[in-house]
PDB file of C-alpha atoms in Angstrom:
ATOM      1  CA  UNK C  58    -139.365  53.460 141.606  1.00  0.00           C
ATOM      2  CA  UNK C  59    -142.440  54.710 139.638  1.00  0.00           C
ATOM      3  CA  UNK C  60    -146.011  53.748 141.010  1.00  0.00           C
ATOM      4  CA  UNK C  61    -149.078  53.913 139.047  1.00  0.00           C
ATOM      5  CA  UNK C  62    -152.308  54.820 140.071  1.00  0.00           C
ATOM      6  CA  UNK C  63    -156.220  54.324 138.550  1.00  0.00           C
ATOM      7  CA  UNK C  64    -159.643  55.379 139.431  1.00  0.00           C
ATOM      8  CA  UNK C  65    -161.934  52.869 140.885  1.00  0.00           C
ATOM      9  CA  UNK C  66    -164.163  53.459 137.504  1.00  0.00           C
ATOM     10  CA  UNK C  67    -161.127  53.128 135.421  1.00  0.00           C
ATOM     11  CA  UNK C  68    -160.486  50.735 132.335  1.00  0.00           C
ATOM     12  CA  UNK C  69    -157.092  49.523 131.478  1.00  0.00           C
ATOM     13  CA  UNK C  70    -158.008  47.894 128.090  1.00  0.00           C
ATOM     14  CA  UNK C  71    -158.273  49.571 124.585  1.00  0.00           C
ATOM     15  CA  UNK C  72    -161.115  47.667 123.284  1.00  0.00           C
ATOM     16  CA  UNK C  73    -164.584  48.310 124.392  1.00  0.00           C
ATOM     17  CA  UNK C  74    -166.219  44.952 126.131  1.00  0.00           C
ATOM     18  CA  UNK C  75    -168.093  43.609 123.402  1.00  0.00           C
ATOM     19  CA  UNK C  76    -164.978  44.381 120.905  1.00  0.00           C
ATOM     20  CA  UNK C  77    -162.378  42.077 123.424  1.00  0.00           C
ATOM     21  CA  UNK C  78    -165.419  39.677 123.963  1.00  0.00           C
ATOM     22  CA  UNK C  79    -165.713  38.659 120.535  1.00  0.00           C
ATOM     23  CA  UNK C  80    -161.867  38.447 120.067  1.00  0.00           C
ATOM     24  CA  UNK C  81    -161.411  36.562 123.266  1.00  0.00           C
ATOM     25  CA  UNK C  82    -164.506  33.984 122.754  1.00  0.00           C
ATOM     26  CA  UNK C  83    -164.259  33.303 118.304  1.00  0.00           C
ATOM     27  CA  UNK C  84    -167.030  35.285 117.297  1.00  0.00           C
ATOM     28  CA  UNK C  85    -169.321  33.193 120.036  1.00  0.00           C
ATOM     29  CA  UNK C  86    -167.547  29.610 118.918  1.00  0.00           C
ATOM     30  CA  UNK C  87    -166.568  29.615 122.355  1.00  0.00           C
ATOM     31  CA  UNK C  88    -169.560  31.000 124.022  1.00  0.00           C
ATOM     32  CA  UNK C  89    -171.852  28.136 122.592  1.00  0.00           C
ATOM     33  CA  UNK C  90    -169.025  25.556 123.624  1.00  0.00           C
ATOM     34  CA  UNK C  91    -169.899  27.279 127.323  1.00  0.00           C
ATOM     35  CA  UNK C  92    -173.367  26.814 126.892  1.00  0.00           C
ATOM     36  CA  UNK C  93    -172.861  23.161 126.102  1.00  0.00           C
ATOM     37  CA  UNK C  94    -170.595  22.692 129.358  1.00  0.00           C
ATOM     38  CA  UNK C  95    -172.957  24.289 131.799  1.00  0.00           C
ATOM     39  CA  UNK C  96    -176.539  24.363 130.841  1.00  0.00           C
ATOM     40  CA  UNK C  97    -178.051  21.317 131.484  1.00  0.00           C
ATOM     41  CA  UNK C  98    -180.754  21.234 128.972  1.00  0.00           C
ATOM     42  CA  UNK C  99    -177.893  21.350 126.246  1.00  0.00           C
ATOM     43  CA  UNK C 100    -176.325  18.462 127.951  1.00  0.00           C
ATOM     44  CA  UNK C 101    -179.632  16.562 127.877  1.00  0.00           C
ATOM     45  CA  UNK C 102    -180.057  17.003 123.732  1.00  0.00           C
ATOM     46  CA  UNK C 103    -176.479  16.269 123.220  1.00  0.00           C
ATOM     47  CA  UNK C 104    -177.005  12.928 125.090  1.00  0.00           C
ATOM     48  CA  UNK C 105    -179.612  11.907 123.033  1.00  0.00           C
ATOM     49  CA  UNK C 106    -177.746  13.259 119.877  1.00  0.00           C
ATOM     50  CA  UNK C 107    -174.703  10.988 120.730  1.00  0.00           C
ATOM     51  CA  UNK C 108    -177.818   8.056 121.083  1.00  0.00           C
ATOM     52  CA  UNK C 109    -178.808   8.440 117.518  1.00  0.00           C
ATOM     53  CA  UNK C 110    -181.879  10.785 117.717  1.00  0.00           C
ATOM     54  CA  UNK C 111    -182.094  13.890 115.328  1.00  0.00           C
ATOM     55  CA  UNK C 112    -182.137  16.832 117.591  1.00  0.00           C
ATOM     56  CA  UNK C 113    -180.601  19.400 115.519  1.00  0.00           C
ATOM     57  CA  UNK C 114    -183.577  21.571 115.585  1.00  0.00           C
ATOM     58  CA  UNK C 115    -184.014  21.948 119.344  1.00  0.00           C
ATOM     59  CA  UNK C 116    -180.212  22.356 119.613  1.00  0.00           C
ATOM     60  CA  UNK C 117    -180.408  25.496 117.811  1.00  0.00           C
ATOM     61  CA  UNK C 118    -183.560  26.733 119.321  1.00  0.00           C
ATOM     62  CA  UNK C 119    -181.662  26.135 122.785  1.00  0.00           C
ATOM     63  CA  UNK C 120    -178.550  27.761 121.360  1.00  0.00           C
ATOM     64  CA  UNK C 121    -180.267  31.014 119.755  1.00  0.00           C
ATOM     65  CA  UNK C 122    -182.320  31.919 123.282  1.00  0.00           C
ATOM     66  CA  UNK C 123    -178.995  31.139 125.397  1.00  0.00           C
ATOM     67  CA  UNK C 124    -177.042  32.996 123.344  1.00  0.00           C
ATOM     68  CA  UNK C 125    -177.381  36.854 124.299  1.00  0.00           C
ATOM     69  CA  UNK C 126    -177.574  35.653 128.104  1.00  0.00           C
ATOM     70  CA  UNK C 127    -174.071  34.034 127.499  1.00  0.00           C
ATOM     71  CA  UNK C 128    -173.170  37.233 125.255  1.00  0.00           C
ATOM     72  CA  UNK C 129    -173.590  39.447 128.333  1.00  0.00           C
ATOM     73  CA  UNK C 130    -171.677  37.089 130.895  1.00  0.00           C
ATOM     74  CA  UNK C 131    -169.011  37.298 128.116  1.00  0.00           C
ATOM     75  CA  UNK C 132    -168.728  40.969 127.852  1.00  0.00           C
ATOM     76  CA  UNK C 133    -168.503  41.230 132.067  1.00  0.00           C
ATOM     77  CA  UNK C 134    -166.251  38.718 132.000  1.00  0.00           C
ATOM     78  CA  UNK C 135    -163.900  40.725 129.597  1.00  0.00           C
ATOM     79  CA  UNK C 136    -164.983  44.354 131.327  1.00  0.00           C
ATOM     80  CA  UNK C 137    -163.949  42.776 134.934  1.00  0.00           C
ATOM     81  CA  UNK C 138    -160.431  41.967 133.541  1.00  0.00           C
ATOM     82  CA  UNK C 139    -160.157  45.612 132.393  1.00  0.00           C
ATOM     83  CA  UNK C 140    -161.333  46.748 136.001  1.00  0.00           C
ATOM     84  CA  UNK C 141    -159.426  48.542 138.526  1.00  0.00           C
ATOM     85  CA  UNK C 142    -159.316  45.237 140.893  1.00  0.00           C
ATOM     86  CA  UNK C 143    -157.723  43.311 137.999  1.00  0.00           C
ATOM     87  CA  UNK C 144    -155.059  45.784 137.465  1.00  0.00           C
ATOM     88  CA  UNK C 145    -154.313  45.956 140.888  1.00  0.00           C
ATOM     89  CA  UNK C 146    -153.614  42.343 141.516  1.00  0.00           C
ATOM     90  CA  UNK C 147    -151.756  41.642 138.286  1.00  0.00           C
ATOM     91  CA  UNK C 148    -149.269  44.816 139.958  1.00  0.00           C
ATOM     92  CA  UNK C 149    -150.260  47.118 136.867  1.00  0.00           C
ATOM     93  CA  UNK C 150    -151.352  49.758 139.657  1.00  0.00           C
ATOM     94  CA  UNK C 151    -150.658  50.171 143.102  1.00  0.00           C
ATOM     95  CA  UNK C 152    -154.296  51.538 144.466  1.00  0.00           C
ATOM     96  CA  UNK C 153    -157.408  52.262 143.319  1.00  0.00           C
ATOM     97  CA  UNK C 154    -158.345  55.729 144.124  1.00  0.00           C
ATOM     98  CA  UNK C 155    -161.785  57.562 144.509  1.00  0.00           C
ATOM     99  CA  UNK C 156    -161.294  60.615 142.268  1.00  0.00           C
ATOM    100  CA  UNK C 157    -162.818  63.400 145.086  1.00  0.00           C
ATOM    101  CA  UNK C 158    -160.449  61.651 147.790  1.00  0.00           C
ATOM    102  CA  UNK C 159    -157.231  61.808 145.502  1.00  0.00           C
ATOM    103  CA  UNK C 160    -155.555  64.840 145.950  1.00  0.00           C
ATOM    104  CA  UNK C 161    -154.741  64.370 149.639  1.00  0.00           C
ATOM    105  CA  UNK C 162    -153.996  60.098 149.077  1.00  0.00           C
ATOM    106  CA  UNK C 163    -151.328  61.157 146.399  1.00  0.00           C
ATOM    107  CA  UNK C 164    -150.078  63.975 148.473  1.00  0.00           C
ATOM    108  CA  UNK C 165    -149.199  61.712 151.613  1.00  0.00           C
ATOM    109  CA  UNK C 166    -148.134  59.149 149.487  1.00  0.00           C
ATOM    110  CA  UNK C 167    -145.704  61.213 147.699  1.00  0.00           C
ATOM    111  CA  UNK C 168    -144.802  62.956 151.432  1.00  0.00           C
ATOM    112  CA  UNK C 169    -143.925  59.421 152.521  1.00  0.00           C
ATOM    113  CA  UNK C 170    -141.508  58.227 149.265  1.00  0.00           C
ATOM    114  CA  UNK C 171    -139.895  61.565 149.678  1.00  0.00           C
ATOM    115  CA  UNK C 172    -138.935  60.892 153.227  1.00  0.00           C
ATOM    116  CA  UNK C 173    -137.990  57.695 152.711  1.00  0.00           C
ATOM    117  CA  UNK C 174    -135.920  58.394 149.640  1.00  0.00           C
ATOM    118  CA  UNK C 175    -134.339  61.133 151.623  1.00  0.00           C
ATOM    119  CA  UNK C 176    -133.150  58.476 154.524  1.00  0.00           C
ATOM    120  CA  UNK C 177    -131.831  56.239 151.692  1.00  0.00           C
ATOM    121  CA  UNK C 178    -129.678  58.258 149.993  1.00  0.00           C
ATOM    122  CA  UNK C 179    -128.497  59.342 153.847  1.00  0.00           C
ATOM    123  CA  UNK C 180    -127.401  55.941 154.158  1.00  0.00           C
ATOM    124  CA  UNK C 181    -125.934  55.269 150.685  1.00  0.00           C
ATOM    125  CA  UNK C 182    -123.642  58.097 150.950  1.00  0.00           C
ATOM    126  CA  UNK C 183    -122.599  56.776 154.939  1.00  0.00           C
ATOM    127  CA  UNK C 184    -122.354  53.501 153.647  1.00  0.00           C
ATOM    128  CA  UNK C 185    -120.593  53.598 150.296  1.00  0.00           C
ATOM    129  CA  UNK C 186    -121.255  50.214 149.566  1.00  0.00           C
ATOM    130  CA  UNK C 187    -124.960  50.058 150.283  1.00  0.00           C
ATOM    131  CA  UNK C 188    -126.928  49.651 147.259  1.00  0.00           C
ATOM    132  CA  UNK C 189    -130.908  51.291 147.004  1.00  0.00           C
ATOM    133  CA  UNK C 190    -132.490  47.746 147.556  1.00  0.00           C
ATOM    134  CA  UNK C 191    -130.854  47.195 151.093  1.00  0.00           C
ATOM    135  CA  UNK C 192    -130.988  50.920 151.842  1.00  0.00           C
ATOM    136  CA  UNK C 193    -135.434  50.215 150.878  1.00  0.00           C
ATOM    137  CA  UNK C 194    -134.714  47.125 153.513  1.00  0.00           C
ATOM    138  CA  UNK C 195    -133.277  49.168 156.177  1.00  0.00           C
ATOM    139  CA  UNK C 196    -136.087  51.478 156.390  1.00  0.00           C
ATOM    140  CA  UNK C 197    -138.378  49.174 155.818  1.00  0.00           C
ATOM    141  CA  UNK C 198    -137.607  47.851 158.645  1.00  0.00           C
ATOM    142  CA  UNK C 199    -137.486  50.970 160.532  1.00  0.00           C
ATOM    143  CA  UNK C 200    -140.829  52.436 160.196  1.00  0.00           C
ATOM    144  CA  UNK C 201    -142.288  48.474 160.375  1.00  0.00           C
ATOM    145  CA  UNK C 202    -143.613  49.318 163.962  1.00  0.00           C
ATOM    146  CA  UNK C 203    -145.119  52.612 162.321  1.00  0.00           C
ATOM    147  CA  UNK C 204    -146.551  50.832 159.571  1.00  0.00           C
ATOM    148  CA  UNK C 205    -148.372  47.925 161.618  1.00  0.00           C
ATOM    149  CA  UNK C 206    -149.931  50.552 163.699  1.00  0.00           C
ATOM    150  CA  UNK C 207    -152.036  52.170 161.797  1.00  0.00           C
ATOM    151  CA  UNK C 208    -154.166  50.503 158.501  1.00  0.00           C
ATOM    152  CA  UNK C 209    -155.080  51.907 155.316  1.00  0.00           C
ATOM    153  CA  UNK C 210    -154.318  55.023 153.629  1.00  0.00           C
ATOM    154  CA  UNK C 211    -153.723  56.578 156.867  1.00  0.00           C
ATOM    155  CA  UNK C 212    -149.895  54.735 156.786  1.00  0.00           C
ATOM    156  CA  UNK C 213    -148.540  57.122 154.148  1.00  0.00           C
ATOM    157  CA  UNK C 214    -149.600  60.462 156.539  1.00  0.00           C
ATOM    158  CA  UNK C 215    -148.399  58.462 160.094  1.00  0.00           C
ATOM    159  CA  UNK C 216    -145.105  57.028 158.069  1.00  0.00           C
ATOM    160  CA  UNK C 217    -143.936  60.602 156.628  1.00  0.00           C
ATOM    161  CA  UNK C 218    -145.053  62.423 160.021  1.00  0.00           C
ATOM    162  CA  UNK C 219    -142.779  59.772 161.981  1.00  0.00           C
ATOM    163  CA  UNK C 220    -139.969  60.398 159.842  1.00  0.00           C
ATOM    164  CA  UNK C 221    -140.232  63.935 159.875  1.00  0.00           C
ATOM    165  CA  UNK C 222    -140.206  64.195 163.636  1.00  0.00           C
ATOM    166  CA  UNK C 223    -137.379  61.748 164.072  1.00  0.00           C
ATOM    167  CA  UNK C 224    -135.131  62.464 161.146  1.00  0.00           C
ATOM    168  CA  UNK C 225    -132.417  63.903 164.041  1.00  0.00           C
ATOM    169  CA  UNK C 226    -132.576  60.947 166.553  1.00  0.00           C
ATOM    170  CA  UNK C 227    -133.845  57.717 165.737  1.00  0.00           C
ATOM    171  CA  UNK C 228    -133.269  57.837 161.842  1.00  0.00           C
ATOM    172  CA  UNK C 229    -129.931  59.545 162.675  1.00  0.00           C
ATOM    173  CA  UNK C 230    -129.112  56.327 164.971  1.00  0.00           C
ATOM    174  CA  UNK C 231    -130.282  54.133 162.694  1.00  0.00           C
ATOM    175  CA  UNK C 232    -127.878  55.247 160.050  1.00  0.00           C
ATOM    176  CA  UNK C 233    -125.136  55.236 162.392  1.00  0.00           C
ATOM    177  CA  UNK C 234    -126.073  51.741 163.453  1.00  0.00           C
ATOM    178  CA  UNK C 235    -125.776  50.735 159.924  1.00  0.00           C
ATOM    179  CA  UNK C 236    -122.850  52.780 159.160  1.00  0.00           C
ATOM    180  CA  UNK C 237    -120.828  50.770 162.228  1.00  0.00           C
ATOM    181  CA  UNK C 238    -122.088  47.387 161.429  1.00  0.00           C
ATOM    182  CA  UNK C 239    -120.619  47.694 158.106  1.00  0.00           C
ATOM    183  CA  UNK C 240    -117.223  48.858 159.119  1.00  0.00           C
ATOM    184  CA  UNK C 241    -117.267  46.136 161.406  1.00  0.00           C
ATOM    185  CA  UNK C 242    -117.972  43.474 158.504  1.00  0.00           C
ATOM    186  CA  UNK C 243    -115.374  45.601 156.478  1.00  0.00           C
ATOM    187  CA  UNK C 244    -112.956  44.890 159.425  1.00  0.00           C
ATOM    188  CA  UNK C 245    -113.488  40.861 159.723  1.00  0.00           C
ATOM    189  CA  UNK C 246    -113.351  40.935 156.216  1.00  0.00           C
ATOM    190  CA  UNK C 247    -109.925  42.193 155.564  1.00  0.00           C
ATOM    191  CA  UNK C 248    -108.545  40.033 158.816  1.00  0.00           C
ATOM    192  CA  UNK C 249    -109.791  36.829 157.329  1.00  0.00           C
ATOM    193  CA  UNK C 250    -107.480  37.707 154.459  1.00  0.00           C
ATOM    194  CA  UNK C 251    -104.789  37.909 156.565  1.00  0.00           C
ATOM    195  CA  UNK C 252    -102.705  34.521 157.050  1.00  0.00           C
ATOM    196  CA  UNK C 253    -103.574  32.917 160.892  1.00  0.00           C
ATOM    197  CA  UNK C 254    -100.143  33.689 162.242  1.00  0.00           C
ATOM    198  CA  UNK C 255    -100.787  37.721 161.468  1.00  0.00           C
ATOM    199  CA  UNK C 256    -104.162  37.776 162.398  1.00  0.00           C
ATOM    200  CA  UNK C 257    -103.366  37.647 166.620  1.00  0.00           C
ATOM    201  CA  UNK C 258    -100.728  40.723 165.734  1.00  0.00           C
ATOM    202  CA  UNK C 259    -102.963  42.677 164.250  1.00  0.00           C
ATOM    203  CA  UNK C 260    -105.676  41.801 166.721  1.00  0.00           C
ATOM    204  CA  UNK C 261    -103.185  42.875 169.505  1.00  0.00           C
ATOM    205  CA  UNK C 262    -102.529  46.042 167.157  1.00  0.00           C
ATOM    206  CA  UNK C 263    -105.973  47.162 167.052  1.00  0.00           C
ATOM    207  CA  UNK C 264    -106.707  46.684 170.734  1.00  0.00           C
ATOM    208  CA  UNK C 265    -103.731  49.303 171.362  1.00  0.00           C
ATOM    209  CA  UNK C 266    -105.092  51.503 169.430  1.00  0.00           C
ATOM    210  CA  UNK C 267    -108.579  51.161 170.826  1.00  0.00           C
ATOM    211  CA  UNK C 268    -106.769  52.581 174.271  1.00  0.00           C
ATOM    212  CA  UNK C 269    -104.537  55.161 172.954  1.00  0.00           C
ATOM    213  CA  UNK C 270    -107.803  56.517 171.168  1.00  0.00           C
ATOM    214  CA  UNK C 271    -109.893  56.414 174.250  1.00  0.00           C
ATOM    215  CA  UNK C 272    -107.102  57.873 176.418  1.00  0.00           C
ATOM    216  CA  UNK C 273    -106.952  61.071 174.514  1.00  0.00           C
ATOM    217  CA  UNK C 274    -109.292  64.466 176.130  1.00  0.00           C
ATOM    218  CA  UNK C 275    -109.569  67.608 175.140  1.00  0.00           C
ATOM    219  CA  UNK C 276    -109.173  70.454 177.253  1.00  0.00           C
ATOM    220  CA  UNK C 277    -111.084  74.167 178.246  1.00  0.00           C
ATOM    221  CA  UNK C 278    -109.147  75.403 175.187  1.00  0.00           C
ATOM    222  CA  UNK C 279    -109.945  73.414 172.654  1.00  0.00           C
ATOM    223  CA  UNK C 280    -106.268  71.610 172.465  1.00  0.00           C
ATOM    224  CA  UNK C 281    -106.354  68.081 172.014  1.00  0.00           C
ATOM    225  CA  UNK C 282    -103.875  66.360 175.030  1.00  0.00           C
ATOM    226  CA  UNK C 283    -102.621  63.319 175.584  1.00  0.00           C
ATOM    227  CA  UNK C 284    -103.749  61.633 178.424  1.00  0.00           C
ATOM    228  CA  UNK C 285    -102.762  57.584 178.935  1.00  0.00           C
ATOM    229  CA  UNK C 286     -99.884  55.881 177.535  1.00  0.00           C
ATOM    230  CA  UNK C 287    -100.313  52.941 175.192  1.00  0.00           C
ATOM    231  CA  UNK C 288    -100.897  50.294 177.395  1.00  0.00           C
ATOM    232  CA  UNK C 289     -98.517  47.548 177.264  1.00  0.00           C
ATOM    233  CA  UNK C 290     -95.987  49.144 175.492  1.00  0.00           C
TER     234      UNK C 290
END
């Protein structure tokens, strides 16, 4: 998964303001068609153009003062789609980042994916099956209480930290968790393929070989013994 990053004062156009401004609004066709809509003097000499009176001249007297105000509004209008807000929202970046404050947001933040990444691939090669998108799910999920804790930038340190210090118990369980439940689905699977009058016999089956499993012990040596029977045989 790549993520992209901008600085708060970046630009993600090519074109310079006034450049996209008089692409976007026809070489100020469109800007006078504004003025038109929302100045109310405009509105006024139109009405009485549409009654018959000859108003041409104050039209364009109207026109040529509004004109660089509306050229302006134009140009922000096009430099605020260019903006690091903009990108952000349209998913072009993930943050916004203060240039000074950088180095130690991108160093967390990589910290954290690392981490992450690290308990994903644990659980892809546990659970053969698992693809990257429920493995993302799964941890998701586990570091959710982590995540809700703390706001801001301050999630990537607190996430990475927490999976650091827990990598050998509570990730570990987690991935055995996971690594059960599966081989539990795997199991109902493969009995619903069975037909119903083989199903009970291999039920029975399995539940004998749950208690010869559970009756075996190992002794001071090392040697593995048997200790129960099969029961019911």
């Amino acid at each position: 998964v790549i993520e992209m990053f901008a600085d708060q004062e970046a630009r993600g156009g090519i074109l310079e303001p006034p450049g996209a401004a008089e692409i976007v609004f026809k070489k100020d066709k469109q800007t006078i068609e504004m003025m038109h809509r929302c100045d109310h003097v405009l509105q006024e000499l139109d009405a009485k153009k549409a009654a018959g009176e000859d108003v041409s001249v104050e039209l364009k007297q109207r026109e040529k003062l509004l004109l660089p105000l509306y050229q302006q509004v134009a140009q922000e209008y096009c430099d605020l789609h260019d903006r690091c807000p903009r990108m952000k929202s349209l998913g072009a970046i993930r943050e916004g980042l203060v240039w000074e404050e950088s180095r130690a947001y991108l160093h967390w933040r990589l910290r954290r994916r690392v981490q992450e990444n690290c308990v994903i691939r644990k659980l892809m090669r546990t659970v053969p099956d698992l693809t990257y998108k429920q493995g993302s799910t799964i941890v998701a999920d586990l570091i959710e209480k982590v995540v809700s804790s703390v706001d801001g930038a301050a999630q990537d340190q607190a996430v990475a930290t927490w999976l650091e210090e827990h990598s050998s118990t509570i990730v570990a369980d987690c991935i055995e968790r996971e690594r059960q439940r599966r081989a539990e689905e795997e199991i109902y699977r493969l009995v619903a393929t069975l037909p119903a009058s083989r199903r009970g016999e291999l039920v029975r089956d399995l539940v004998g070989y749950a208690r010869v499993s559970t009756s075996f012990r190992t002794d001071h040596d090392g040697k593995a013994i048997q200790g129960l029977a099969y029961a019911g045989a």
